GROMACS .gro file of C-alpha atoms in nm:
model
  168
    1MET     CA    1  -0.006  -0.006  -0.022
    2THR     CA    2   0.135   0.363  -0.077
    3GLY     CA    3  -0.044   0.671   0.001
    4ARG     CA    4  -0.024   0.960   0.197
    5PRO     CA    5  -0.195   0.964   0.555
    6ARG     CA    6  -0.533   1.129   0.569
    7VAL     CA    7  -0.421   1.303   0.887
    8VAL     CA    8  -0.115   1.261   1.151
    9LEU     CA    9  -0.196   1.306   1.484
   10VAL     CA   10   0.093   1.449   1.730
   11GLY     CA   11   0.090   1.549   2.095
   12PRO     CA   12   0.229   1.421   2.429
   13MET     CA   13   0.172   1.110   2.625
   14GLY     CA   14  -0.204   1.134   2.742
   15ALA     CA   15  -0.342   1.309   2.448
   16GLY     CA   16  -0.557   1.095   2.305
   17LYS     CA   17  -0.371   1.018   1.996
   18THR     CA   18  -0.425   0.654   1.950
   19THR     CA   19  -0.788   0.665   2.058
   20VAL     CA   20  -0.893   0.936   1.884
   21GLY     CA   21  -0.714   0.788   1.596
   22ARG     CA   22  -0.905   0.467   1.619
   23LEU     CA   23  -1.225   0.678   1.634
   24LEU     CA   24  -1.132   0.882   1.320
   25ALA     CA   25  -1.028   0.591   1.151
   26GLU     CA   26  -1.348   0.398   1.212
   27GLY     CA   27  -1.540   0.690   1.104
   28TRP     CA   28  -1.358   0.709   0.787
   29GLY     CA   29  -1.333   0.367   0.705
   30VAL     CA   30  -0.947   0.366   0.676
   31GLY     CA   31  -0.676   0.187   0.894
   32LEU     CA   32  -0.522   0.338   1.215
   33ARG     CA   33  -0.124   0.318   1.217
   34ASP     CA   34   0.083   0.355   1.542
   35THR     CA   35   0.434   0.432   1.484
   36ASP     CA   36   0.506   0.310   1.870
   37GLN     CA   37   0.338  -0.016   1.775
   38ASP     CA   38   0.507  -0.034   1.473
   39VAL     CA   39   0.867   0.027   1.669
   40GLU     CA   40   0.758  -0.275   1.904
   41SER     CA   41   0.672  -0.483   1.629
   42ALA     CA   42   1.014  -0.426   1.443
   43ALA     CA   43   1.219  -0.514   1.754
   44GLY     CA   44   1.034  -0.768   1.910
   45ARG     CA   45   0.998  -0.587   2.256
   46ALA     CA   46   0.831  -0.278   2.444
   47ILE     CA   47   0.928   0.036   2.416
   48SER     CA   48   1.030   0.032   2.765
   49ASP     CA   49   1.242  -0.243   2.741
   50ILE     CA   50   1.428  -0.085   2.434
   51PHE     CA   51   1.510   0.236   2.657
   52VAL     CA   52   1.632   0.030   2.942
   53ASP     CA   53   1.833  -0.214   2.737
   54ASP     CA   54   1.976   0.005   2.442
   55GLY     CA   55   1.921   0.395   2.545
   56GLU     CA   56   1.692   0.649   2.423
   57GLU     CA   57   1.937   0.740   2.103
   58HIS     CA   58   1.836   0.381   1.945
   59PHE     CA   59   1.476   0.388   2.036
   60ARG     CA   60   1.486   0.712   1.860
   61GLY     CA   61   1.668   0.583   1.538
   62LEU     CA   62   1.393   0.312   1.534
   63GLU     CA   63   1.134   0.561   1.580
   64ARG     CA   64   1.249   0.788   1.291
   65ASP     CA   65   1.266   0.497   1.059
   66ALA     CA   66   0.922   0.395   1.191
   67VAL     CA   67   0.764   0.766   1.090
   68ALA     CA   68   0.947   0.770   0.745
   69THR     CA   69   0.811   0.423   0.655
   70ALA     CA   70   0.433   0.492   0.776
   71LEU     CA   71   0.442   0.867   0.603
   72ALA     CA   72   0.538   0.676   0.258
   73THR     CA   73   0.297   0.396   0.283
   74HIS     CA   74   0.042   0.449   0.513
   75ASP     CA   75  -0.315   0.607   0.356
   76GLY     CA   76  -0.512   0.621   0.669
   77VAL     CA   77  -0.478   0.758   1.018
   78LEU     CA   78  -0.135   0.780   1.176
   79ALA     CA   79  -0.054   0.817   1.530
   80LEU     CA   80   0.322   0.936   1.575
   81GLY     CA   81   0.494   0.878   1.967
   82GLY     CA   82   0.509   1.160   2.168
   83GLY     CA   83   0.867   1.252   2.128
   84ALA     CA   84   0.892   1.160   1.730
   85VAL     CA   85   0.882   1.545   1.631
   86LEU     CA   86   1.218   1.619   1.827
   87ASP     CA   87   1.386   1.440   1.527
   88PRO     CA   88   1.459   1.723   1.271
   89GLY     CA   89   1.436   1.472   0.984
   90THR     CA   90   1.084   1.361   1.125
   91ARG     CA   91   0.985   1.734   1.116
   92GLU     CA   92   1.096   1.785   0.768
   93LEU     CA   93   0.894   1.478   0.649
   94LEU     CA   94   0.592   1.618   0.836
   95SER     CA   95   0.601   1.923   0.584
   96GLY     CA   96   0.306   1.936   0.366
   97HIS     CA   97   0.143   1.659   0.561
   98THR     CA   98  -0.203   1.731   0.699
   99VAL     CA   99  -0.093   1.741   1.114
  100VAL     CA  100  -0.321   1.793   1.345
  101PHE     CA  101  -0.148   1.873   1.728
  102LEU     CA  102  -0.369   1.733   1.993
  103ARG     CA  103  -0.319   1.976   2.310
  104VAL     CA  104  -0.332   1.835   2.663
  105GLY     CA  105  -0.292   2.042   2.970
  106LEU     CA  106  -0.069   1.926   3.271
  107GLY     CA  107  -0.361   1.821   3.496
  108ASP     CA  108  -0.558   1.606   3.186
  109ALA     CA  109  -0.202   1.435   3.080
  110VAL     CA  110  -0.149   1.297   3.484
  111LYS     CA  111  -0.511   1.181   3.478
  112ARG     CA  112  -0.453   1.013   3.102
  113VAL     CA  113  -0.143   0.867   3.176
  114GLY     CA  114  -0.162   0.771   3.543
  115LEU     CA  115   0.083   0.815   3.791
  116GLY     CA  116   0.189   0.423   3.808
  117SER     CA  117   0.315   0.468   3.451
  118SER     CA  118   0.539   0.253   3.277
  119ARG     CA  119   0.668   0.492   3.040
  120PRO     CA  120   1.030   0.551   3.028
  121LEU     CA  121   1.063   0.881   3.012
  122LEU     CA  122   0.822   0.916   3.335
  123PHE     CA  123   1.047   0.764   3.565
  124GLY     CA  124   1.069   0.946   3.920
  125ASN     CA  125   0.825   1.233   3.961
  126VAL     CA  126   0.563   1.176   3.721
  127ARG     CA  127   0.378   1.502   3.743
  128ALA     CA  128   0.703   1.692   3.699
  129ARG     CA  129   0.858   1.498   3.411
  130ILE     CA  130   0.525   1.557   3.217
  131LYS     CA  131   0.508   1.928   3.287
  132GLY     CA  132   0.882   1.931   3.135
  133LEU     CA  133   0.786   1.749   2.857
  134LEU     CA  134   0.484   1.958   2.786
  135ASP     CA  135   0.732   2.269   2.835
  136GLU     CA  136   0.987   2.147   2.605
  137ARG     CA  137   0.751   1.965   2.285
  138THR     CA  138   0.461   2.203   2.313
  139PRO     CA  139   0.637   2.451   2.061
  140ILE     CA  140   0.771   2.184   1.845
  141TYR     CA  141   0.426   2.005   1.833
  142GLU     CA  142   0.285   2.367   1.740
  143SER     CA  143   0.560   2.420   1.478
  144VAL     CA  144   0.484   2.109   1.269
  145ALA     CA  145   0.082   2.120   1.322
  146VAL     CA  146  -0.174   2.253   1.056
  147HIS     CA  147  -0.426   2.228   1.313
  148SER     CA  148  -0.435   2.237   1.697
  149ILE     CA  149  -0.705   2.076   1.907
  150ASP     CA  150  -0.735   2.149   2.249
  151THR     CA  151  -0.865   1.808   2.436
  152ASP     CA  152  -0.886   1.887   2.814
  153GLY     CA  153  -1.210   1.799   2.953
  154ARG     CA  154  -1.317   1.683   2.643
  155SER     CA  155  -1.422   1.316   2.535
  156PRO     CA  156  -1.236   1.148   2.235
  157GLU     CA  157  -1.559   1.130   2.043
  158ASP     CA  158  -1.607   1.510   2.076
  159VAL     CA  159  -1.232   1.572   2.000
  160ALA     CA  160  -1.267   1.345   1.697
  161ASP     CA  161  -1.575   1.521   1.557
  162GLU     CA  162  -1.390   1.838   1.560
  163ILE     CA  163  -1.113   1.687   1.360
  164ARG     CA  164  -1.331   1.580   1.109
  165LYS     CA  165  -1.500   1.926   1.095
  166VAL     CA  166  -1.173   2.132   1.028
  167LEU     CA  167  -1.046   1.885   0.771
  168ALA     CA  168  -1.377   1.889   0.585
   0.00000   0.00000   0.00000
């Protein structure tokens, strides 16, 4: 299959990329692809294990390859891992695509991710780490996005409906 994603969802962990992506894909009758799942499938291990065993740099290389492949071959809804946009090459590849930034505030992100998270970048003080990631990454998400959608206090269905409207 070759094509171009109908929409690319970016945002931090807890923004709802996979959940909203699934709703969009079902509504449009297209596939959902999640680059975090692609990385896990290709590596045969969980992302947290890749981080621990091989380090973040190795994971980011796998992620960069997964995003490039998905952008070139997937024509449905594409959800990127939260840190995928940190790579300058990935940001360049996103140029010209319909990218939607799912914006989430600290309170909602912490609630959605959970304080007992197994996410590798959240070891230690989860709330402080999420705040740091939001502060660092929000300008990058905004720089690659064609549209930004606030998700705080909203259901995934409501967010998906708004995306459908802005892309219509």
